[in-house]
Coordinates of C-alpha atoms and ligand atoms in Angstrom, one line a residue:
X1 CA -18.5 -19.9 -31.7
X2 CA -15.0 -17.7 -32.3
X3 CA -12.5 -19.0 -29.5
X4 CA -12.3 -14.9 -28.9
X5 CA -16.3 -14.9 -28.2
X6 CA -16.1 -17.8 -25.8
X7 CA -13.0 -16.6 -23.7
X8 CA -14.9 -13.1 -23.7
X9 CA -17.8 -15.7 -22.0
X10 CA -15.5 -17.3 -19.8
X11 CA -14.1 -14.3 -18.9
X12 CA -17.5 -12.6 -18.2
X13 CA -18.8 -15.5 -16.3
X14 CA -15.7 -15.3 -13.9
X15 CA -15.7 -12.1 -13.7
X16 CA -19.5 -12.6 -12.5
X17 CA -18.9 -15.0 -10.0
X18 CA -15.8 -13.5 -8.3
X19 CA -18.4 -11.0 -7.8
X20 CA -20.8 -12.9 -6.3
X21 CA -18.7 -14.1 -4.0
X22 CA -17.4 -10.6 -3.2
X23 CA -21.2 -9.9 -2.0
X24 CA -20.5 -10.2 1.4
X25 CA -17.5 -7.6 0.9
X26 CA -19.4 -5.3 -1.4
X27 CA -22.9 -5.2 1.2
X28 CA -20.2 -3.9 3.5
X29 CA -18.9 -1.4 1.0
X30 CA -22.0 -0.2 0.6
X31 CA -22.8 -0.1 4.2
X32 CA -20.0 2.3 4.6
X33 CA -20.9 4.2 1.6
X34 CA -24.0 5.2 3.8
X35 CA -22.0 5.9 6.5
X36 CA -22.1 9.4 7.0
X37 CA -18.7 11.2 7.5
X38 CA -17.8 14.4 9.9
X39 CA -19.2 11.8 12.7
X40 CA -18.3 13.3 15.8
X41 CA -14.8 12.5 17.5
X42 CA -16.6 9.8 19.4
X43 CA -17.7 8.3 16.8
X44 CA -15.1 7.9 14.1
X45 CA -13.5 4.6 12.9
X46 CA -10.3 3.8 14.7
X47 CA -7.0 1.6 14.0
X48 CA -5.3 2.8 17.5
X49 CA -4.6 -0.3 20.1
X50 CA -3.1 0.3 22.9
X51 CA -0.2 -1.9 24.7
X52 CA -0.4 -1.8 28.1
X53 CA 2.6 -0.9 30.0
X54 CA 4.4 2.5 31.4
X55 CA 4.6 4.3 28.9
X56 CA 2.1 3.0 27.2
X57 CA 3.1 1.9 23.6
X58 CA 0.7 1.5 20.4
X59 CA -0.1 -0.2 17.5
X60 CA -1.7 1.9 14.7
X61 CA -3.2 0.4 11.4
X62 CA -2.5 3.1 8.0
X63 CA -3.7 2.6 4.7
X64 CA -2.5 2.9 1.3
X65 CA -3.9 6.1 0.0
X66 CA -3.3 9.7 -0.5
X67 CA -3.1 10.7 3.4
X68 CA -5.5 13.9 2.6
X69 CA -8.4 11.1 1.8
X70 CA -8.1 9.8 5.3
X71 CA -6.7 12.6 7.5
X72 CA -9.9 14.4 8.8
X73 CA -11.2 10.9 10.2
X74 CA -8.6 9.8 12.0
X75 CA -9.3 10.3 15.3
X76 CA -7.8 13.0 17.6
X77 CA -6.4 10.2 20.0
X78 CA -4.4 8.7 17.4
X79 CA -2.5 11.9 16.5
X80 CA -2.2 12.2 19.6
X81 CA -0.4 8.7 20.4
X82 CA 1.6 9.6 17.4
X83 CA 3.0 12.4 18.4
X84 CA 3.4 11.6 22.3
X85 CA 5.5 8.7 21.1
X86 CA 9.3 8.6 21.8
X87 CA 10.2 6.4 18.6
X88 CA 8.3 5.1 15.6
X89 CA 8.5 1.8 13.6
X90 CA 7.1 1.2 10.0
X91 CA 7.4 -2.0 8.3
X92 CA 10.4 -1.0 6.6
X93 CA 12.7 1.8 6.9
X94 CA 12.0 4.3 3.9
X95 CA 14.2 6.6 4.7
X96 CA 17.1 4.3 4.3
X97 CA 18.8 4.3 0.9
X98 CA 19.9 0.8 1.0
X99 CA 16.1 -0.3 1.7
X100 CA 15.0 1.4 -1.8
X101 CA 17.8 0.1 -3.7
X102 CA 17.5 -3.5 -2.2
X103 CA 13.6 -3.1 -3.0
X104 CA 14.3 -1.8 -7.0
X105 CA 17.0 -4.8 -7.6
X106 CA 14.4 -7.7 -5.1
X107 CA 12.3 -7.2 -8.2
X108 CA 14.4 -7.5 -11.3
X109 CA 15.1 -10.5 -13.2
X110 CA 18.2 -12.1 -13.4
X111 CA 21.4 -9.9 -15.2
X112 CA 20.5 -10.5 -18.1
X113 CA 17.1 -12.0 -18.4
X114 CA 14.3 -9.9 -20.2
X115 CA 10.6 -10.7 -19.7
X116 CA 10.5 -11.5 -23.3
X117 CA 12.8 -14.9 -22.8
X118 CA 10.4 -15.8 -19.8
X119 CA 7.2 -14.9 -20.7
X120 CA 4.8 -17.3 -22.9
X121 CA 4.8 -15.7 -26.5
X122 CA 0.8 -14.7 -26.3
X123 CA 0.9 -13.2 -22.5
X124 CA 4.3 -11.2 -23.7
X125 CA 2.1 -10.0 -26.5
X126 CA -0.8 -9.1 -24.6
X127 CA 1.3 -7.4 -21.9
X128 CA 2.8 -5.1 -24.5
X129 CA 0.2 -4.3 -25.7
X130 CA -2.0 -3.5 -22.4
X131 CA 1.1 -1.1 -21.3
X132 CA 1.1 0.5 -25.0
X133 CA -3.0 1.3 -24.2
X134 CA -2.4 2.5 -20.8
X135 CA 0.3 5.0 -22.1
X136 CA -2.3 6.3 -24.7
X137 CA -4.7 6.7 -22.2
X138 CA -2.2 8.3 -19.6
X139 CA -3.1 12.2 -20.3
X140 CA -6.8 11.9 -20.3
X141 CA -6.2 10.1 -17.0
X142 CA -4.9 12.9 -15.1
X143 CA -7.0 15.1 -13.3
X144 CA -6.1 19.0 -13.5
X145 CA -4.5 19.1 -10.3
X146 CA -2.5 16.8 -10.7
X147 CA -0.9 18.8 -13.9
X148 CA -1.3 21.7 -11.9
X149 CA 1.3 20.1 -9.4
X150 CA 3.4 19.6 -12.7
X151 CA 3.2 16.0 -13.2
X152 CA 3.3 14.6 -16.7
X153 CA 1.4 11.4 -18.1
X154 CA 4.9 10.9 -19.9
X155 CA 6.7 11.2 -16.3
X156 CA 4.3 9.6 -14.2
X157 CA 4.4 6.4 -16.6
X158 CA 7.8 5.7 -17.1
X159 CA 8.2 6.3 -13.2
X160 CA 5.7 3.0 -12.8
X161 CA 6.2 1.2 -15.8
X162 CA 9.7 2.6 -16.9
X163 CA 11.8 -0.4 -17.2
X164 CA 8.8 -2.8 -17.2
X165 CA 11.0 -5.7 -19.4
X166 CA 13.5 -6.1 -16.4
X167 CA 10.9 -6.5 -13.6
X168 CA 9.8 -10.4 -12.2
X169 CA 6.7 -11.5 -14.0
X170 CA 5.2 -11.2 -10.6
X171 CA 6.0 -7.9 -10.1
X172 CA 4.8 -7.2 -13.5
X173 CA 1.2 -7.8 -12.8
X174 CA 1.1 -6.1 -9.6
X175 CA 2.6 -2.9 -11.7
X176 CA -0.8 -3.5 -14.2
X177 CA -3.0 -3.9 -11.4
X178 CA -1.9 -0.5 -10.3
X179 CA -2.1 1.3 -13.7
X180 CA -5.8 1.6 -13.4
X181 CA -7.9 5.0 -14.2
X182 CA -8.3 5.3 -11.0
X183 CA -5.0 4.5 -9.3
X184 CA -3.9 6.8 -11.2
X185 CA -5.9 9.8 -10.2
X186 CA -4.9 9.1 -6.6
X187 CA -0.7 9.5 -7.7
X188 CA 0.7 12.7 -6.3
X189 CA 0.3 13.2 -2.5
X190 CA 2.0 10.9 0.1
X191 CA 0.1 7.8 0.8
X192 CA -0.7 7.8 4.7
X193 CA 2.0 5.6 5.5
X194 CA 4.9 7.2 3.9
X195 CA 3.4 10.4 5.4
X196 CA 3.8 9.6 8.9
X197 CA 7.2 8.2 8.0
X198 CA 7.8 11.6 6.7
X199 CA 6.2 13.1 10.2
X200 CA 8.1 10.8 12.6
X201 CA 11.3 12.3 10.8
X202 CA 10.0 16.2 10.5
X203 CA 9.5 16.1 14.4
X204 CA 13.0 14.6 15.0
X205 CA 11.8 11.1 16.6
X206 CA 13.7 8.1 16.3
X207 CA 12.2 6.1 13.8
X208 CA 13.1 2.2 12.6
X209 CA 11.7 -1.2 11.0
X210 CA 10.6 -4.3 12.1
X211 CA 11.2 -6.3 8.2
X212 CA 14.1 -5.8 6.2
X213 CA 13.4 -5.9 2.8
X214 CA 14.0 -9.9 1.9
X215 CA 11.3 -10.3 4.2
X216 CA 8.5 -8.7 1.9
X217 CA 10.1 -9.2 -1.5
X218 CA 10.8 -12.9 -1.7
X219 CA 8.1 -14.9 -0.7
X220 CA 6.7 -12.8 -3.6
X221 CA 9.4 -14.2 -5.8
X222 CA 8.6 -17.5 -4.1
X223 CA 5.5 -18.3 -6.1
X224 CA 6.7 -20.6 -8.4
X225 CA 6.4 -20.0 -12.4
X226 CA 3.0 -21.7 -13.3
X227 CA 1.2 -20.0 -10.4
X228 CA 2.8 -16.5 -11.6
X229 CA 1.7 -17.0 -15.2
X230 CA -1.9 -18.2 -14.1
X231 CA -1.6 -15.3 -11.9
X232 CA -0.7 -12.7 -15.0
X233 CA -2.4 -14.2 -17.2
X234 CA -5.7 -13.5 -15.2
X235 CA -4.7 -9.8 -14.4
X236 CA -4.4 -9.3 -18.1
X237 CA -7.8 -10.9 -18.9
X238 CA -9.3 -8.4 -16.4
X239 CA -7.8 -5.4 -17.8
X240 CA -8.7 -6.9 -21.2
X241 CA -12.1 -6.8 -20.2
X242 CA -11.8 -3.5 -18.9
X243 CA -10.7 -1.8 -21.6
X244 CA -13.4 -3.2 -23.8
X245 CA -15.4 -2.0 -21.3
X246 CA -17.2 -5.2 -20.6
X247 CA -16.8 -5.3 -16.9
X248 CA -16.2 -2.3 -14.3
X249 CA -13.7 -2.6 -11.8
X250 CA -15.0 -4.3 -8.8
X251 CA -13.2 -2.1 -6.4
X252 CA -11.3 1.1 -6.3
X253 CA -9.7 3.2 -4.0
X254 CA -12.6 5.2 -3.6
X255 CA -13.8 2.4 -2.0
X256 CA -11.0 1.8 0.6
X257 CA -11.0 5.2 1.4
X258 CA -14.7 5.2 2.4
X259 CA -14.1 1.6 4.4
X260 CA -11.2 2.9 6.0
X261 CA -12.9 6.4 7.2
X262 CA -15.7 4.7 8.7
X263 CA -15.7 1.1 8.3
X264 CA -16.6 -0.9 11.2
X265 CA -13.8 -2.8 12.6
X266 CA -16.6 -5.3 14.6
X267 CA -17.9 -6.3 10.9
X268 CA -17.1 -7.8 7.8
X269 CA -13.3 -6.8 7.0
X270 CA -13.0 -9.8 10.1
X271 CA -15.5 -12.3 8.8
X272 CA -14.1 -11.6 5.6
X273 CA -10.5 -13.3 6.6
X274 CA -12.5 -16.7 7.5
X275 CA -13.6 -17.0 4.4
X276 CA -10.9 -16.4 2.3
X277 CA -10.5 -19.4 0.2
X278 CA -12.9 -18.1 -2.6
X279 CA -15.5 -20.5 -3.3
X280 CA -15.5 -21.3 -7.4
X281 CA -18.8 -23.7 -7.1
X282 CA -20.1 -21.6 -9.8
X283 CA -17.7 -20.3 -11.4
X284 CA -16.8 -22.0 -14.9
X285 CA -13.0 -22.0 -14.7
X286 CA -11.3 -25.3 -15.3
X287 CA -11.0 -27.5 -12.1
X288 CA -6.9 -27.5 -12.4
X289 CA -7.3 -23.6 -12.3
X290 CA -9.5 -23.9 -9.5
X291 CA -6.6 -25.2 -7.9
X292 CA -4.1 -23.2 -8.4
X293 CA -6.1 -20.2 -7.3
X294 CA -6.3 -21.8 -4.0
X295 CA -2.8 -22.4 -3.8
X296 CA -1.8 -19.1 -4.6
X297 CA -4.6 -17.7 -2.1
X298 CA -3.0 -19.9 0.8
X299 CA 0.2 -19.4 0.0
X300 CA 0.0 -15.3 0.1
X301 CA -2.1 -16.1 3.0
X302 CA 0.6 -18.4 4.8
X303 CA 4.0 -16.8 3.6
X304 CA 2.8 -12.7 3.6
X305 CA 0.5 -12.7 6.3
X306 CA 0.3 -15.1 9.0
X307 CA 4.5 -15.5 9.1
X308 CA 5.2 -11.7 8.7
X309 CA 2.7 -11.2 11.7
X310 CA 4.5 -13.8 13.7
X311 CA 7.8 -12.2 13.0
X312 CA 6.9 -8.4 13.4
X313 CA 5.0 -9.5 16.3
X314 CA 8.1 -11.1 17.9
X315 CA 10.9 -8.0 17.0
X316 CA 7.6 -5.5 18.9
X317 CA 8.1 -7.7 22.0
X318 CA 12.1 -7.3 21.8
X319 CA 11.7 -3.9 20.8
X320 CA 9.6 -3.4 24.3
X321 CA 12.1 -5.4 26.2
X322 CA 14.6 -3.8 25.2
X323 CA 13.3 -0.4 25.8
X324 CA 11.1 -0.3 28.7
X325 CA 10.9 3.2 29.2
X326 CA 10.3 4.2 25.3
X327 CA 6.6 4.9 24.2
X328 CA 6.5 3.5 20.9
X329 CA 4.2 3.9 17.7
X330 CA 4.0 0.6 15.4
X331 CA 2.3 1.8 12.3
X332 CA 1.9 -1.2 10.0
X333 CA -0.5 -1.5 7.1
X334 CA -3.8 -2.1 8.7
X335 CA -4.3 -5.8 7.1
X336 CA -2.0 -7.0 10.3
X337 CA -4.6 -6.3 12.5
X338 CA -7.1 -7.3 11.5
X339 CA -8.6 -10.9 10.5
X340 CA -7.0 -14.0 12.0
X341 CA -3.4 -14.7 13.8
X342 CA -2.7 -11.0 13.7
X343 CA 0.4 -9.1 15.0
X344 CA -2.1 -8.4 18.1
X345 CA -2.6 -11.9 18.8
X346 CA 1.6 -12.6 18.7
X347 CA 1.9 -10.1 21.5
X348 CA -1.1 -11.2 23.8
X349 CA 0.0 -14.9 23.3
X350 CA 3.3 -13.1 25.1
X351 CA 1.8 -11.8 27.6
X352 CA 0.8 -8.5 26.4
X353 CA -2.3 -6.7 27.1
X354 CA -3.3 -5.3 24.1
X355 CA -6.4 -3.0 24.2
X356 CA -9.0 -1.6 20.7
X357 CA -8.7 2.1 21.9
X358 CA -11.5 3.9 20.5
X359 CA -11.6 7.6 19.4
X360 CA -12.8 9.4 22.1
X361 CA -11.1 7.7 25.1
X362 CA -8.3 9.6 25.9
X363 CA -5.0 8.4 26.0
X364 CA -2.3 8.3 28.8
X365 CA -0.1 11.7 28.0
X366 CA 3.8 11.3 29.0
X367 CA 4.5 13.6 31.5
X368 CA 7.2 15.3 29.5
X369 CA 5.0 15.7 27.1
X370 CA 2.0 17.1 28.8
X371 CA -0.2 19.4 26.8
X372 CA -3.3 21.7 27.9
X373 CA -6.0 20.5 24.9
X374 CA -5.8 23.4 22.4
X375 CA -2.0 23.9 22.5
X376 CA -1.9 21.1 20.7
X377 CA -3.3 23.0 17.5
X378 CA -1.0 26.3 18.3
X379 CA 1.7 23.7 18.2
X380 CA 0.2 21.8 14.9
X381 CA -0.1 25.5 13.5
X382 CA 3.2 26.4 14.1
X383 CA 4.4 23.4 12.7
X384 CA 2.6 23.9 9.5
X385 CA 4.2 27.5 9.6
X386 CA 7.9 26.1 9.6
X387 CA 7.1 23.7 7.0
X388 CA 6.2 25.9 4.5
X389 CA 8.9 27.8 5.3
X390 CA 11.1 25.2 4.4
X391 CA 9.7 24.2 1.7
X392 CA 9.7 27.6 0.1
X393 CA 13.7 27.2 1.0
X394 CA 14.0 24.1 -0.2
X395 CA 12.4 25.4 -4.0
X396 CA 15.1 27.9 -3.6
X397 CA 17.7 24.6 -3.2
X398 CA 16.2 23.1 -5.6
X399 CA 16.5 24.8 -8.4
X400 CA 20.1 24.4 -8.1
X401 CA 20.1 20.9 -7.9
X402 CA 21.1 18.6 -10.9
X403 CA 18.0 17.0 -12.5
X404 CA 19.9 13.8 -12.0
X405 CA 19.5 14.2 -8.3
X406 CA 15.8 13.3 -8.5
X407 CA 15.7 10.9 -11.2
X408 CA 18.4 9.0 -13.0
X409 CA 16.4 7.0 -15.9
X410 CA 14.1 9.7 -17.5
X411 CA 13.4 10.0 -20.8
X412 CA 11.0 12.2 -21.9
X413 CA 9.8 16.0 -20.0
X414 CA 12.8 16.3 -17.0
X415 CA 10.4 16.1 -13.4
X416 CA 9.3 19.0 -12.0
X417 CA 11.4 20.8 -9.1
X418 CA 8.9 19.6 -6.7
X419 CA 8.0 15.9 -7.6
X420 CA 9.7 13.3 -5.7
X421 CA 9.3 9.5 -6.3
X422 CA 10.0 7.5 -3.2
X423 CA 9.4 4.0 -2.3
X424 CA 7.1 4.1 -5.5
X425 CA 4.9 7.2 -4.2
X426 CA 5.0 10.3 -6.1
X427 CA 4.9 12.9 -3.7
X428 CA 4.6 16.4 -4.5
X429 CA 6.4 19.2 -2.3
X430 CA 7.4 17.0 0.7
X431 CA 8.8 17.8 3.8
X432 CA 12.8 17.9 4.2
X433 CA 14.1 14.6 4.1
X434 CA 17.6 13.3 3.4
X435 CA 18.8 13.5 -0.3
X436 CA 18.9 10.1 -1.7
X437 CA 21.1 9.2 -4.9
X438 CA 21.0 7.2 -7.9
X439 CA 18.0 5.2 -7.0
X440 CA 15.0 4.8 -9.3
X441 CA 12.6 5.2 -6.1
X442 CA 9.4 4.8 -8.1
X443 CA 10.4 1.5 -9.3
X444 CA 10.4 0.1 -6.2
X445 CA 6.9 -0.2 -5.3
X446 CA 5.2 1.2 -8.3
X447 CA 3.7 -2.1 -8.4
X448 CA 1.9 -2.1 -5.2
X449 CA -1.5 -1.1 -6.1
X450 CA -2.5 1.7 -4.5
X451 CA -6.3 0.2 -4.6
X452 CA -5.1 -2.7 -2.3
X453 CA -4.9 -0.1 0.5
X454 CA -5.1 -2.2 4.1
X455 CA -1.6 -3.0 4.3
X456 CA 1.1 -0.2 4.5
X457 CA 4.5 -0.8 2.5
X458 CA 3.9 -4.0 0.6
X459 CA 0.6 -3.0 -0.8
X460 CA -0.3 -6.3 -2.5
X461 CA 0.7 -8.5 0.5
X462 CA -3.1 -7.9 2.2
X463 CA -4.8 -7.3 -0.7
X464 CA -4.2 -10.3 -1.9
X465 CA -5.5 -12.0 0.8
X466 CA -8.2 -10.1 1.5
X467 CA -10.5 -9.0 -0.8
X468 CA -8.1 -7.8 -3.1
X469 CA -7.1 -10.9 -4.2
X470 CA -9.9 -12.1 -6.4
X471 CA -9.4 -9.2 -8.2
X472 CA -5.6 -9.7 -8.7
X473 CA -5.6 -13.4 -8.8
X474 CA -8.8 -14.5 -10.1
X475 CA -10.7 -11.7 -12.0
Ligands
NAG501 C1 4.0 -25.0 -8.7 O1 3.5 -25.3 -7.4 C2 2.3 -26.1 -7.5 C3 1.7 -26.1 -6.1 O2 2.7 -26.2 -5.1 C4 2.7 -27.4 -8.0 O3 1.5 -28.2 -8.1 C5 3.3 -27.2 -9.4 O4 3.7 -28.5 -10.0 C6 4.4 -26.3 -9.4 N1 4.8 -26.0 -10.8 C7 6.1 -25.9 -11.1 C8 6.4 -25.6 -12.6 O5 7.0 -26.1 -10.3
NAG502 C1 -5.0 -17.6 -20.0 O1 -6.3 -17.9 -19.4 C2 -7.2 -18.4 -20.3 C3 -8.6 -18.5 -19.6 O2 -8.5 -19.1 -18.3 C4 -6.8 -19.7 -20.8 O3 -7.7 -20.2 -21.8 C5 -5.4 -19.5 -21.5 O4 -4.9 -20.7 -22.0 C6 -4.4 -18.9 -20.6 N1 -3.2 -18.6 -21.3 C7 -2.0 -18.9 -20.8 C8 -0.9 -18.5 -21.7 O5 -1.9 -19.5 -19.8
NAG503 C1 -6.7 -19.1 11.3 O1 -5.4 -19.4 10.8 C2 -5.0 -20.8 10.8 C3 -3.6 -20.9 10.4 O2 -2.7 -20.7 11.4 C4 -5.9 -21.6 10.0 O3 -5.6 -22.9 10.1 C5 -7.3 -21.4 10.5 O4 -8.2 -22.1 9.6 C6 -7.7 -20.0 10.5 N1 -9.0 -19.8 11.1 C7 -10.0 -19.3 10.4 C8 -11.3 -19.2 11.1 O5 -9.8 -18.8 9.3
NAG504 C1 -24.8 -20.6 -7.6 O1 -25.8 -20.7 -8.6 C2 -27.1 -20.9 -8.0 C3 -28.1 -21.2 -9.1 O2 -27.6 -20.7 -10.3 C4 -27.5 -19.7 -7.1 O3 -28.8 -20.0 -6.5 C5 -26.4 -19.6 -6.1 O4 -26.7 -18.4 -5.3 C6 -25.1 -19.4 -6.6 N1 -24.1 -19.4 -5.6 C7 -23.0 -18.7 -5.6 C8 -22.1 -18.8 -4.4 O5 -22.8 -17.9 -6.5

């Protein structure tokens, strides 16, 4: 047999029992799938828990994707907590230029270094030539609106994959993981996340971060070099696959979107954290690389989740102590509450009372902040009304503005007035935010795939170790 015709086996057979094992994962896709959507209020999926106390503070779960995906389903009391809220607090603090720059150099090799010097001769190869496909490919990608909203295959991948030969052979393969068909499609509106981030700052609350950026980016650089090659190496036999069209992908965002808008929290996105360790009885790769699958697989588990919950969990207590008459909105990547030792369980272990508020059950309004039901749209609607407003000002601006403002490292078609890359999120026509210079936002977290959607600002950090990660790791 060729040695190409047996890795193609090996391949397939993996790739077969990874998704066998994903079957407990996938019957809950599909249960959600049938889930109908436009529920009532009452009945619609929520990530809002509420910490008791006066004000009452909460803890919100977003998701990676395109905020107009999810926005209809999240339920009236969320919005509401958001926007009762005295002060907001993301993982990290986007709008700081220091956190985007820190973020863009966390993932660069050393001065000097090039992936070719690090690299085994036949992955370097490989990974060439999967980033040479996906260029190709790029146009036909793109849907119509997207190149209505004046974004550019050309543009859009040299803002993920621009300087690809500088970046950390980790954050290499989460940047192919990300330059899927379908990832693609979903480039070009804020993902939720950011647009709350954006939100918070619109409607002049204070906003912060519980991490500073070290904290996400290097236990990422911490996996050491054998692990990161295995861990490449297998990313680039899946998109291999894919491109010969041998295998589909597993999941997509299309599917986190439909888990997220009416998954059920009670179900299997908790059983799925017990069982995380993959189970490779049948699965025909090597014993040794058995092994370092787990490893990888308990050290993302250990070093992204379990201490980052412990951590944010601890700065929300201070943050409360320190504050005791501040409503605040923690709005971290859903993954941290969910599964086992989660940021919940930190601050109940403290004494906190920390309550699943379903949609439906009203919240406690501030005083100063007391609004008859419907003013609440009149007030949303007037909002919307100033926006566009200034936005239509802000074309005016920026047409004015120096090209270099937006984008420092761009090659081919200049960006469109309205397209801003931040934090790795092309965002079309944003809200008014401060002007940030000389940073190559979208290299920051261009890597985070967009399909490994529970967690908020570090993408790959939950999918990883959730379901995600057989696809990253293994497949
Ligand atoms: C990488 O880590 C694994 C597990 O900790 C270890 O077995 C292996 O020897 C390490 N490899 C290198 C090159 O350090
Ligand atoms: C990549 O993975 C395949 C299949 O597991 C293996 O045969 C091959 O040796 C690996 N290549 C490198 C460079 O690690
Ligand atoms: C929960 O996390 C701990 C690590 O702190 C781990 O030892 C334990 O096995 C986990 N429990 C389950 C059911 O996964
Ligand atoms: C392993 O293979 C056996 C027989 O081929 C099958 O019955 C079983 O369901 C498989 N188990 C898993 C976890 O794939």
């Amino acid at each position: 047999v060729p040695p190409r015709a047996t890795m193609r086996g090996t391949v397939a057979a993996l790739i077969q029992s990874c998704l066998i094992l994903l079957v407990r994962a996938d019957q809950w896709l599909k249960d959600s799938g049938n889930c109908e959507l436009n529920k009532k209020q009452s009945e619609l999926n929520s990530f809002l828990w509420t910490i008791k106390r006066d004000p009452p503070s909460y803890f919100y779960g977003t998701i990676h994707v395109p905020y107009t995906r999810v926005w209809d389903y999240i339920p009236d009391n969320s919005k509401q907590a958001f926007q009762e809220s005295n002060i907001v607090y993301f993982e990290l603090d986007l709008t700081d230029p220091y956190t985007i720059s820190a973020l863009t150099s966390c993932q660069l090799l050393p001065q000097g270094e090039n992936l070719q010097d690090v690299l085994p001769r036949d992955i370097y190869r490989r990974l060439k030539r999967h980033l040479e496909y996906v260029k190709l490919m790029m146009p036909s990608w793109m849907t119509p609106d997207q190149r209505g909203k004046g974004l550019y295959a050309d543009y859009l991948f040299n803002a993920i994959a621009g300087n690809w030969e500088r970046k950390r052979p980790v954050w290499v393969m989460l940047m192919v993981n990300s330059l899927t068909e379908a990832d693609i499609k979903t480039r070009g509106v804020p993902v939720l996340d950011l647009y709350l981030a954006q939100e918070a700052e619109r409607m002049r609350k204070r906003t912060g971060a519980v991490e500073k950026v070290e904290e996400q980016c290097h236990p990422l650089n911490g996996l050491n070099f054998s692990q990161v090659i295995f861990a490449l190496n297998q990313t680039l036999l899946q998109q291999e696959s894919l491109r010969a069209g041998s295998v589909q992908v597993p999941y997509t965002t299309e599917d986190l979107i439909r888990h997220y808008n009416c998954g059920d929290l009670n179900s299997v996105i908790f059983k799925h954290d017990t069982s995380q360790v993959p189970n490779f009885k049948n699965v025909t790769l090597p014993p040794s690389e058995q092994v370092t699958a787990q490893e990888i697989d308990s050290y993302f588990r250990q070093e992204l989740i379990y201490k980052r919950n412990e951590r944010m969990g601890k700065r929300v207590k201070a943050l409360l102590e320190e504050h005791p008459d501040k409503s605040f909105f923690f709005a971290f990547g859903a993954g941290h509450f969910l599964g086992n030792n989660t940021v919940i369980n930190v601050l109940r272990r403290q004494g906190y009372e920390v309550e699943h508020t379903p949609a439906g059950q009203p919240i406690k309004h501030l005083p100063h902040l007391l609004f008859p039901p419907d003013s609440l749209e009149l007030l949303e609607k007037a909002e919307r009304k100033m926006l566009k407003k200034k936005r239509r000002n802000k074309q005016k601006k920026q047409r004015h503005r120096h090209f270099n403002d937006l984008w420092v490292n761009m090659v081919h078609s200049p960006p469109p007035p309205m397209v801003r890359i931040i934090n790795g999120y092309i965002t079309v026509q944003p809200p008014e935010r401060p002007q940030h210079h000389n940073y190559d936002y979208h290299q920051v977290y261009s890597a985070a795939p967009s399909f490994c959607s529970l967690s908020s600002l570090l993408a790959m950090v939950i999918c990883l170790t959730t379901i995600q990660n057989l696809r990253a790791l293994v497949l």
